[in-house]
Amino acid sequence: MSNTKKLWLGLLVLLTLSFSVLLWAGTEIFRAAPPMPEKVLTEDGSVVFTKADIETGRQVWQSIGGMQLGSIWGHGGYVAPDWSADWLHREAIGVLDIWARRDGGMATYADLPEAEQGALRARLQPMMRKNTYDAATGTITLDLDRVASLSNVAAHYESLFGNDPTTLALRDAYAMKQDTVDTLEHRRALTAFFWWTAWAASTERASEAGALAPTEGGIVDKKVTYTNNWPSEPLVGNTPPPALWVWSAFSVLFLIAGIAILGWHHAVTHARGEEPHQIPASDPFAALKITPSMRAVAKYFWVVLALFVVQILLGAITAHYQIEGQHAYGFALSEILPYSLSRTWHTQLAVLWIAVAWLGTGLYIAPALSGHEPKFQRFGVNFLFVSLLLIVVGSFTGQWFAVMQKLGLKYNFWFGHQGWEYADMGRFWQWYLFVGLLLWVTLVGRALWPVLRGPANASRTIIALMFASTAAIGLFFGAALMWGEHTHISEVEYWRWWLVHLWVEGFFEVFATAVMALIFSRLGLIKTTTAAAAVLFATIVFMAGGVLGTLHHLYFVGTPIAVVALGASFSALEVVPLAYIGFEAYHTWKLGKSVPWMARYRWPVMFFIAVSFWNLVGAGLFGFLINPPLSLYYMQGLNLTPLHGHTALFGVYGMLGIALMLFCLRGLRGQMVWDTRALKVSFWALNIGLSLMALLTLLPLGIMQLMAALEHGYWFARSAEFMQRPIVQLLVWMRVPGDTIFSVGALALCWFVLRLWIASRRETTLVGETETGG
């Protein structure tokens, strides 16, 4: 059996085992999810909430932006609080205040002596943590004092989500518009949903069979809540369970072991050496025939740049809301473009413009590799382009009507705002995009078909892997269709991370690896056999941790400890290949310097090198900072999360999208003189701007929040009291230099591409020296 066949077999076995375990983990999450009660009752039998109240409240929450306005169980926005943690703390304080007035003779719990405070906390914890859910009747029974407290908290939320002047300052701090929720009936339902998420976070799940050690006489195992004791809340006894400590330690061991094994493999294979390889004397792509469908791809890249610029503008607006709340430099912008909507569009556009860049690359490179232009290929490219525009405009319009409370709950799920971060668009638009992606797979596949059915060789191996990843990208978006309007949140989160993690961080990674290998092998810079083996091995290494690494997003959404253990172990392995990413960067740099004509590809190569750098820093260092269970227990939803998100999403996938776009433009407009001065400005401005954004704001602010969470509890790190401190406001203002430099880089990139069409000069030769300003 050849080495290539062994690698294919190894990849197939790895994916089969990984997805089998991932599907098993899903069944465990669904089994252990916190129950949705039919009724919530007081001890005397009065009804507090019904299942219909909770379900309607969730629909209301989704219609106002859901995770884009604050967060639930730590997933979502960062300006407003985490509503689960906020409600839990307010309810606990409310009960303690009731007892302080009734039993301690003090106005509030804070007025009591420390010893009496401790006694009340010891009384509070068993009441809040006791699981009173009766599966036979589907009811939860609450203490009367707790009901009195939650009624007060509900009144506060009804005021906050309306237009009550007494909570105006808090709405401003949370960047919430007036009348965030349209009616009192809907605001009351919303409080039922928020209460249920807090109840799950403070209520101990029933003991699970199969404990690691038997219970001895007088020793009782510590129980954990449905969210594994998240969030940190000392008042109710929410502290990290022992399993988080254990599996966090093991994740570090797995990381060290993985790096050691990969280092040993690199040393062995590097020592073998390779036969000398003859590099072509001229650019093999210089004489590439541009087909009609390839030429039609150009407009995809124009849209990429337009969406990129709009995304940056919305990012600036979203960041500024943290300073002025409901306004932008005195203008009541929230009445037209609320924070939850600007953040929705900002995050959604980040995925969309990167995805469009990669879709365009696939449509361009398929005919370029095969030399085959199928019938009606150009029509398909144009039809898909129009469909993508309709999806963007249609989904954004529906989200505006939803957040402005003009759509109603009946149609929100299908045409408005689903409320799930990165999966916000209505179900109709998700189906439309899924069909569009299947069309993309078909267009790429039919152009590659002559190669795929041709004789077996190393080139076909890489192309087959590229097409397999193309098909996976199309098919795995279907994970967004796996939940319904009333599917349990734990189940929704499971499938949502199939979309966000596997779709973007998994199969897009394989697609990028295959495309880069194809580019360098077709340029003649590396042997095709070497590239084929390398890309298969890289795919195995990435997917070894990538598939089951999905579970590290699910530690605190109703997940049993067994799933936490799997997530901790395999998410650590995700970082292993990134530890050696410097070798890839150096190899790419050497290829870019290997022959004079590679000067034509200098800036695509430079962006490829930037991808390697941000892979190491953003995905590797900042990713592992938050990924171990104990770390994420305190850091989830703090600014250390967007630190990883910005540097990994744009730093890796955004930079790669730009690199691939520039490579395609080299073919589409390669006959023109490239004045690369604007590209040089763009490259350095984008990288410097992203670095400043991370180092001047997100990192220090995240560290401050982490210290606050460790000292006072998670609720405080997300509270208005903390986020409105002058030092926090200063750190937010410190984003301005980085954001400004970053914007200059984006505009310089747009200017460069624009000049390729409106002010270009035709080359007289096909060597790199015809570029200017390199």
PDB file of C-alpha atoms in Angstrom, residues 59 87 150 186 188 224 254 262 264 291 324 333 347 382 403 407 425 428 443 454 474 499 528 554 590 685 714 745:
ATOM      1  CA  GLN A  59     -39.022  33.811  21.398  1.00  0.00           C
ATOM      2  CA  TRP A  87     -30.653  37.288  37.362  1.00  0.00           C
ATOM      3  CA  LEU A 150     -37.850  36.638  41.772  1.00  0.00           C
ATOM      4  CA  HIS A 186     -43.768  40.079  26.189  1.00  0.00           C
ATOM      5  CA  ARG A 188     -43.202  39.433  31.503  1.00  0.00           C
ATOM      6  CA  VAL A 224     -22.883  20.211  40.345  1.00  0.00           C
ATOM      7  CA  PHE A 254      -2.039  16.411  26.245  1.00  0.00           C
ATOM      8  CA  LEU A 262       4.822  16.302  16.362  1.00  0.00           C
ATOM      9  CA  TRP A 264       9.672  14.003  16.869  1.00  0.00           C
ATOM     10  CA  THR A 291     -12.525  31.213 -18.989  1.00  0.00           C
ATOM     11  CA  GLU A 324     -22.255  56.467  24.848  1.00  0.00           C
ATOM     12  CA  LEU A 333     -28.533  56.115  16.785  1.00  0.00           C
ATOM     13  CA  THR A 347     -20.391  39.415  13.325  1.00  0.00           C
ATOM     14  CA  ASN A 382     -23.794  34.607 -11.912  1.00  0.00           C
ATOM     15  CA  VAL A 403     -35.024  43.952  16.513  1.00  0.00           C
ATOM     16  CA  LEU A 407     -42.120  41.755  12.686  1.00  0.00           C
ATOM     17  CA  MET A 425     -30.408  34.798  10.068  1.00  0.00           C
ATOM     18  CA  PHE A 428     -35.819  30.784   5.352  1.00  0.00           C
ATOM     19  CA  LEU A 443     -20.229  24.187  -9.853  1.00  0.00           C
ATOM     20  CA  GLY A 454      -8.680  10.892 -14.476  1.00  0.00           C
ATOM     21  CA  GLY A 474     -21.657  22.802   1.626  1.00  0.00           C
ATOM     22  CA  LEU A 499     -21.777  25.138  12.331  1.00  0.00           C
ATOM     23  CA  THR A 528       3.334  17.466  -6.291  1.00  0.00           C
ATOM     24  CA  LEU A 554     -20.176  23.221  25.376  1.00  0.00           C
ATOM     25  CA  LYS A 590      11.409  30.681   1.191  1.00  0.00           C
ATOM     26  CA  ALA A 685      -1.884  48.570   8.518  1.00  0.00           C
ATOM     27  CA  TYR A 714     -18.869  36.458  37.289  1.00  0.00           C
ATOM     28  CA  GLY A 745      -5.477  49.072   5.646  1.00  0.00           C
TER      29      GLY A 745
END
